[in-house]
Structures are given as structure tokens and as C-alpha cells.
Amino acid sequence: MKSFNVVMFLNGCAAWVLFMLVQTPSIADEPVETQAIAVDVLLRNGMIMDGTGNPPVRGDIGIVDNRIVALGDFTAKVSAAIVLDCEGLIISPGFIDLHSHSDSSILNPLTRSNMNFLRQGCTTVVTGNCGGGPIEVKDYYDQIDQLGAGTNVMHLIPQGSVRRAVLGTSRRAPNEDEKKRMLDIVESGMSAGAWGMSTGLIYVPSSYADTDELVSLAEVVARHRGVYVSHMRGEGTVLLDSVDELLEIGQRAGLPVHASHFKASGEDAWGLVRAAAEKMTRARAAGQIVTADQYPYIASSTSLSATLVPTWAREGGKSAMVKRLQGVEHGPELRERIDRTLQKRDGGRAIRIARYPKRPEWVGRDLGSIASAEQKSPLDIAMTILTTGGASIVNFSMSEEDVRFVMQVPWVATASDGRATRPGTDKPHPRFYGTFPRKIGHYAVREKVISVEAAVYSATQLPAKILGLTDRGQLKVGAIADIVIWHRNEFVDRATFANPHQYATGLQHCLVNGTLAIRDGEATGALAGKSIRKK
Ligand SMILES: [Zn+2]
């Protein structure tokens, strides 16, 4: 235990509390009196896990305004009298979510607090993923700063939205003029502070770009020292080809490449992540910068159409897709293909409805059981949904063994693929509420698949490095005070597939830019997040 003397000075209306901390014998042999450092917030007596993967060290952290000014063992003069006793708690950097789809929900007054992420200890989210999101980067950042947000926001220029702005959803190569316009949008997005460019190569219209087109856009990103982030063309049996394309883009355009939500999807592809990871490790050994991220679950989540309908049949938007599904020219072929996919997904039982406004009573149930209850085939149910607006789904498509393998790969970061939301009647993927506490509490602390330090590194310094962010993701003097304080043995996810709108347990405090957003487990209401623009 650290011993300390408290001296109070009353100076006008400001109360000054002076903590004369005497250094603990465990840290220094000789107690040394040092000059007091004035701080606004003092985190006292915690176990500091700094985000680098190193084991925690006992100590204090002093914050002035939005920065860490002292760390370890020091004497603090606390002006604002915010002193948090962190005895028995881990102090770590706030988590950085590389893969968020909060592009619009972070601007929505109902969800901009991003409470489902703050409550996971997440202090920064990266938007613009999977090729979709705002392309007016400056306006987007300005809006976040004007309205306020619960977490910080970093943005990637989304290639699918760029293509849509120029070519709509037509499936053809751009002409010279169209190509130039796409390059200009990427250039201005990067100049406005985007951190890289994302693609979503199973989505329309992102997927209509061939490798050459992606390379020319990535060259612009490379000039701004950004990263290429990709939802790859296929995550099933074609995973290795997809990794080849990712690596090729990095080599030809000369920039770091990153695979989003790295996985092998579908039983016939299970195990392929190992060969894919080997390929990427070999590229790294040869000097290429290659990384990935993962959400720690065996189910994915996207739209039913992206799961069942090939991209060529989605050209031109929803009504064009419905025409093809029902038409004589492509209908039979498409229905046969959808049926085959459903068979592979356990007769539709692996696919659960997350959101379907037309039949809210189907939410939370799978296509197989809906079909038996309605005395129809899973194909009939899928066709009904696809032709009446579509649904978000949760797809149980991964193996637990693969999930555990991927999280042990040292260059794989943690990321949610979720978005800012609030409790409601939909059944979103539980990753919206549980990604970070699940990786740490379930997989590290309880299952011991990785060390707690490695789990924290994968959510802090590693994503910061991937983005080229230097003053966050590590607890050190001079860093921005995005900090989370949690109980090592109580911090764990509670959100389940059946009951996803559940906050994690064990989070004590969370600071965003030096401001307390969660204090003693309760939200303070602060909207302390800012846009973080690449300089
Ligand atoms: Zn994606």
C-alpha cells in the first residue's frame, strides 16, 4: 500500500488538494520526495496495462486537460479534485474499434452517445468500412465535432460509395473521365483526413471494381500514407484467392493492406484461415505490411441478399434484383443457387433474422424453423424476404476452432463490425455490445486462449499502429487520455444471440479525451468524442 499525506488549501473559491505521495518500496528502493505535478484527474493505485503487451505495473496516472502528463510513481497536485481510486483495477488504453458501421448512427441524436461501445471500453471507432459511408470527409468530421459523439471517430474513404457517386450501381469499367472523378474523390477525402480506403468486395457496387481499378485508387491512398482495408471478395472456399488480391494491391500500389473481419465462412471453407494466415505471414516476412482484424464470434452478420444473391444479380438496386429473382431469364438459376446455399447453411437453420420490418415476429428466428412453422420451404421464406425489402441476418458460418486460431495470430486486431445502437426490438449481432469484453473476459481471462496483455494489445496499440495513430493506443506521458478502467475478473460480455442488447459487466470508468464518459459504471452523459483527422 502506498502511504500519502493529504493537505488541503483553500484558495478563493478553488479547493486545492495536494497529495504528497511517497513512493512505494516495491518500485524504488529509496523513497524520494519529488516536486508535485498539477493534474486535473488522478487515477490512483491501479495496475497499468499500457497496451504494448507488457505485463501490468502498479502506479498512478495524472491527466491535464486531454493528455496524460504523469504515469507511474509521482507526486500529484490535484486541482479539480477528480481522484479515482483504482485499487484492484486494470487501467488500459481505451479500445480502438477498427471496424465500425456507425457512419450514420454516430450522427443520430438517439445513438450518437455510442453507449453500446463506450460500455465495452471502446473510445474510438473507425467508420467508412466495407466500402460504404460518407465520401464528403470534411463535412462528416465537422458534423461529428459540431454535434458531439460518445466516442472518437476516424474515417476511411469508402470505395463503394465513391464508385456509386460516379457510376451508380452499373457493373462496368469506368471510362477515363469517370476514373478521374473517382480518383479526385479519394484524393480530397484523404486530404481531409481519412486514414485510408476501404472496399466491400461482396457488395454492390464496390465489387464491380476489378483489381486494376482498386490499385489506381489505392495509389492515391499510398501518396497520403494511408492504409488499404478490405472486406475481401470471398471469405469462403475462395479465401486464398481473395488474400492474393489483397496482397497484390498492396504490392502494386505500395501501401499497407488490412483484411477486415478475417475468417473462413461456411463449413466447406473451415480451416482455410490457417493457409490464409500463412500466406500473409510470408508476405510480412518479405517486408510487406499486412494485418487483419477479427470479431470473436462464430457467426457473421450482413444482409440476406449479400448472403444469398450473387453481386451480378444485385446490379441496379433492389427492384432490379427482385425482377431478376422473379423473371424467367435468371429466376430459375438464382433460385437454384439460393437453395443450394441454404442447404449448406443447415437447411436455413444457420441463418437467423436480425431485422425484418415486414414480419417483426420472425426476428430472432432462423429460416429453417420459420419454414417449418409456415409449412413452406426455406427457399420460399428466403424468396419472400428478398422480394419484400430484405432483412439483416446473423449467419452461423464459422468454426470455433478457427475463431480461436485467428485470435492467436499476433497481427490480428480486435474489431466489432458493429455500430452505435440502443436497446430495441431488433436482434442485432451481440458483437454490437460484447466484442471487446468477450475477447478479454471470455477468451483471455476465462478460456486462456491468449494472455490478457495480448488481448488488450489487439484492441489498443495494434490498431493504433495499423492506422498510423501515434498518440493513442498506449498509456504513456504525452498520449491523449483515452483510458478504460476495469475489473480483471469481472469484465466480460453479457450480450447473446438471443438477447443481444446487454451491456458488459466489470467496466468501472472510461475517459474519452480526458473526460469521464463512464464513472463508477454509470454514464456521465458526456459527448467527449471528437473526429480524429489524419494530418
Ligand atoms: Zn464487411
CSV table of C-alpha atoms in Angstrom, one decimal, residues 2-207:
chain,number,residue,atom,x,y,z
A,2,LYS,CA,1.2,3.5,-0.9
A,3,SER,CA,1.1,5.9,2.0
A,4,PHE,CA,0.2,9.5,1.4
A,5,ASN,CA,-0.5,12.8,3.2
A,6,VAL,CA,-3.4,15.0,2.2
A,7,VAL,CA,-3.0,18.7,2.6
A,8,MET,CA,-5.9,21.0,1.7
A,9,PHE,CA,-5.5,24.6,0.7
A,10,LEU,CA,-8.5,26.9,0.3
A,11,ASN,CA,-7.6,29.5,-2.2
A,12,GLY,CA,-10.5,31.8,-3.1
A,13,CYS,CA,-13.3,29.5,-4.2
A,14,ALA,CA,-11.0,26.8,-5.6
A,15,ALA,CA,-10.1,24.0,-3.3
A,16,TRP,CA,-6.7,22.5,-3.9
A,17,VAL,CA,-5.9,19.1,-2.8
A,18,LEU,CA,-2.3,18.2,-2.5
A,19,PHE,CA,-1.4,14.6,-2.4
A,20,MET,CA,2.1,14.0,-1.2
A,21,LEU,CA,2.6,10.5,-2.5
A,22,VAL,CA,5.6,8.7,-1.0
A,23,GLN,CA,7.0,6.2,-3.5
A,24,THR,CA,6.3,2.6,-2.7
A,25,PRO,CA,9.3,0.5,-1.7
A,26,SER,CA,8.2,-2.0,-4.4
A,27,ILE,CA,9.0,0.4,-7.1
A,28,ALA,CA,12.0,2.3,-5.8
A,29,ASP,CA,14.3,1.2,-3.0
A,30,GLU,CA,14.7,4.7,-1.6
A,31,PRO,CA,11.6,6.9,-1.0
A,32,VAL,CA,12.2,10.1,-3.0
A,33,GLU,CA,10.2,13.3,-2.5
A,34,THR,CA,9.6,14.8,-5.9
A,35,GLN,CA,8.0,18.0,-7.0
A,36,ALA,CA,4.2,17.9,-7.1
A,37,ILE,CA,2.7,17.7,-10.6
A,38,ALA,CA,-0.6,19.6,-11.1
A,39,VAL,CA,-3.2,17.4,-12.6
A,40,ASP,CA,-7.0,17.6,-13.3
A,41,VAL,CA,-7.6,13.9,-12.9
A,42,LEU,CA,-5.6,11.4,-10.9
A,43,LEU,CA,-6.1,7.7,-11.4
A,44,ARG,CA,-4.5,6.2,-8.2
A,45,ASN,CA,-3.1,2.8,-7.4
A,46,GLY,CA,-4.2,0.9,-10.5
A,47,MET,CA,-2.5,-1.9,-12.4
A,48,ILE,CA,-1.4,-0.1,-15.6
A,49,MET,CA,-1.6,-2.3,-18.6
A,50,ASP,CA,-0.1,0.1,-21.1
A,51,GLY,CA,-1.3,-1.6,-24.4
A,52,THR,CA,2.1,-2.7,-25.6
A,53,GLY,CA,1.5,-6.3,-24.5
A,54,ASN,CA,3.8,-5.9,-21.4
A,55,PRO,CA,2.5,-7.1,-18.1
A,56,PRO,CA,0.8,-4.5,-15.9
A,57,VAL,CA,2.8,-2.3,-13.5
A,58,ARG,CA,1.3,-0.8,-10.3
A,59,GLY,CA,1.1,3.0,-10.5
A,60,ASP,CA,-0.8,6.3,-10.9
A,61,ILE,CA,-1.8,8.3,-14.0
A,62,GLY,CA,-2.1,12.1,-14.0
A,63,ILE,CA,-4.2,13.9,-16.6
A,64,VAL,CA,-4.2,17.5,-17.6
A,65,ASP,CA,-7.0,18.5,-20.0
A,66,ASN,CA,-6.9,15.7,-22.6
A,67,ARG,CA,-3.4,14.4,-22.1
A,68,ILE,CA,-1.5,12.1,-19.8
A,69,VAL,CA,1.1,14.2,-18.0
A,70,ALA,CA,2.4,11.7,-15.5
A,71,LEU,CA,2.5,8.0,-15.2
A,72,GLY,CA,3.9,5.6,-12.7
A,73,ASP,CA,5.1,6.9,-9.4
A,74,PHE,CA,4.8,10.6,-8.9
A,75,THR,CA,3.5,13.3,-6.6
A,76,ALA,CA,0.4,15.0,-7.8
A,77,LYS,CA,-1.3,18.3,-7.1
A,78,VAL,CA,-4.9,17.8,-8.0
A,79,SER,CA,-6.8,20.9,-8.8
A,80,ALA,CA,-10.2,19.7,-10.0
A,81,ALA,CA,-10.3,17.1,-7.2
A,82,ILE,CA,-11.2,14.2,-9.5
A,83,VAL,CA,-9.4,11.3,-7.9
A,84,LEU,CA,-10.3,7.8,-8.8
A,85,ASP,CA,-9.2,5.0,-6.6
A,86,CYS,CA,-8.1,2.2,-9.0
A,87,GLU,CA,-7.0,-0.2,-6.3
A,88,GLY,CA,-7.5,-3.7,-7.7
A,89,LEU,CA,-8.4,-2.5,-11.2
A,90,ILE,CA,-6.7,-2.6,-14.6
A,91,ILE,CA,-6.0,0.7,-16.3
A,92,SER,CA,-5.6,0.3,-20.0
A,93,PRO,CA,-5.8,2.5,-23.1
A,94,GLY,CA,-9.3,2.9,-24.4
A,95,PHE,CA,-10.1,0.4,-27.1
A,96,ILE,CA,-9.9,1.3,-30.8
A,97,ASP,CA,-12.5,-0.4,-33.0
A,98,LEU,CA,-11.0,-0.7,-36.5
A,99,HIS,CA,-14.3,-1.8,-38.0
A,100,SER,CA,-17.4,0.1,-37.2
A,101,HIS,CA,-20.5,0.8,-39.3
A,102,SER,CA,-21.6,3.8,-37.2
A,103,ASP,CA,-21.3,6.2,-40.2
A,104,SER,CA,-24.9,7.4,-39.8
A,105,SER,CA,-25.8,6.3,-36.3
A,106,ILE,CA,-22.9,8.3,-34.8
A,107,LEU,CA,-24.7,11.4,-36.2
A,108,ASN,CA,-28.2,10.4,-35.0
A,109,PRO,CA,-29.2,12.1,-31.7
A,110,LEU,CA,-30.6,8.8,-30.4
A,111,THR,CA,-27.4,6.9,-30.8
A,112,ARG,CA,-24.5,9.3,-31.1
A,113,SER,CA,-23.5,8.7,-27.5
A,114,ASN,CA,-22.4,5.3,-28.8
A,115,MET,CA,-23.2,3.8,-25.4
A,116,ASN,CA,-23.0,0.2,-26.6
A,117,PHE,CA,-19.4,0.8,-27.4
A,118,LEU,CA,-18.4,3.1,-24.5
A,119,ARG,CA,-19.7,0.4,-22.3
A,120,GLN,CA,-17.2,-2.0,-23.9
A,121,GLY,CA,-14.4,0.3,-23.0
A,122,CYS,CA,-14.2,1.5,-26.6
A,123,THR,CA,-13.2,5.1,-27.0
A,124,THR,CA,-12.5,5.3,-30.8
A,125,VAL,CA,-14.4,3.8,-33.7
A,126,VAL,CA,-13.2,3.7,-37.4
A,127,THR,CA,-16.1,4.3,-39.8
A,128,GLY,CA,-16.3,4.1,-43.6
A,129,ASN,CA,-15.8,0.3,-43.6
A,130,CYS,CA,-16.7,-2.4,-46.2
A,131,GLY,CA,-16.7,0.3,-48.9
A,132,GLY,CA,-19.7,2.2,-47.5
A,133,GLY,CA,-20.1,5.5,-45.8
A,134,PRO,CA,-19.8,9.3,-46.3
A,135,ILE,CA,-17.4,10.4,-49.0
A,136,GLU,CA,-17.5,14.1,-48.0
A,137,VAL,CA,-14.9,13.5,-45.3
A,138,LYS,CA,-14.5,17.1,-44.1
A,139,ASP,CA,-18.3,17.6,-43.8
A,140,TYR,CA,-18.7,14.3,-41.9
A,141,TYR,CA,-15.9,15.1,-39.5
A,142,ASP,CA,-17.2,18.7,-39.0
A,143,GLN,CA,-20.7,17.3,-38.2
A,144,ILE,CA,-19.3,15.0,-35.6
A,145,ASP,CA,-17.4,17.8,-33.9
A,146,GLN,CA,-20.5,20.1,-34.0
A,147,LEU,CA,-23.0,17.6,-32.7
A,148,GLY,CA,-20.7,15.7,-30.3
A,149,ALA,CA,-20.3,11.9,-30.1
A,150,GLY,CA,-19.7,9.5,-27.3
A,151,THR,CA,-16.5,8.1,-28.9
A,152,ASN,CA,-13.9,9.5,-31.2
A,153,VAL,CA,-14.4,8.8,-34.9
A,154,MET,CA,-11.8,8.1,-37.5
A,155,HIS,CA,-12.9,7.6,-41.1
A,156,LEU,CA,-11.8,5.6,-44.2
A,157,ILE,CA,-12.8,6.8,-47.6
A,158,PRO,CA,-15.2,4.1,-48.8
A,159,GLN,CA,-14.5,2.9,-52.3
A,160,GLY,CA,-18.0,1.5,-52.9
A,161,SER,CA,-19.6,4.9,-52.1
A,162,VAL,CA,-17.1,6.6,-54.3
A,163,ARG,CA,-17.9,4.3,-57.2
A,164,ARG,CA,-21.7,4.8,-56.6
A,165,ALA,CA,-21.3,8.6,-56.7
A,166,VAL,CA,-19.7,8.3,-60.1
A,167,LEU,CA,-21.1,5.2,-61.8
A,168,GLY,CA,-24.2,4.4,-59.8
A,169,THR,CA,-24.6,0.7,-59.5
A,170,SER,CA,-23.7,-0.2,-63.0
A,171,ARG,CA,-21.5,-3.2,-63.5
A,172,ARG,CA,-18.9,-2.0,-66.0
A,173,ALA,CA,-15.5,-0.4,-66.0
A,174,PRO,CA,-15.3,3.4,-65.7
A,175,ASN,CA,-14.3,5.5,-68.7
A,176,GLU,CA,-11.3,7.9,-68.4
A,177,ASP,CA,-13.5,10.7,-67.1
A,178,GLU,CA,-15.3,8.6,-64.5
A,179,LYS,CA,-12.0,7.1,-63.4
A,180,LYS,CA,-10.6,10.6,-62.9
A,181,ARG,CA,-13.6,11.7,-60.9
A,182,MET,CA,-13.2,8.7,-58.6
A,183,LEU,CA,-9.5,9.5,-58.1
A,184,ASP,CA,-10.4,13.1,-57.3
A,185,ILE,CA,-12.9,12.0,-54.6
A,186,VAL,CA,-10.4,9.7,-53.0
A,187,GLU,CA,-7.7,12.5,-53.2
A,188,SER,CA,-10.0,15.0,-51.5
A,189,GLY,CA,-11.1,12.5,-48.8
A,190,MET,CA,-7.5,11.7,-48.0
A,191,SER,CA,-6.6,15.4,-47.9
A,192,ALA,CA,-9.5,16.0,-45.5
A,193,GLY,CA,-8.0,13.5,-43.0
A,194,ALA,CA,-9.3,10.0,-44.0
A,195,TRP,CA,-6.9,7.3,-42.7
A,196,GLY,CA,-7.2,5.0,-45.7
A,197,MET,CA,-9.6,3.5,-48.1
A,198,SER,CA,-12.0,0.6,-47.6
A,199,THR,CA,-13.5,-1.9,-50.0
A,200,GLY,CA,-16.5,-4.2,-49.6
A,201,LEU,CA,-15.9,-6.7,-52.4
A,202,ILE,CA,-19.1,-8.7,-51.9
A,203,TYR,CA,-21.3,-5.6,-52.0
A,204,VAL,CA,-22.7,-3.6,-54.8
A,205,PRO,CA,-21.1,-1.5,-56.3
A,206,SER,CA,-17.8,-2.0,-54.6
A,207,SER,CA,-17.4,-5.4,-56.1
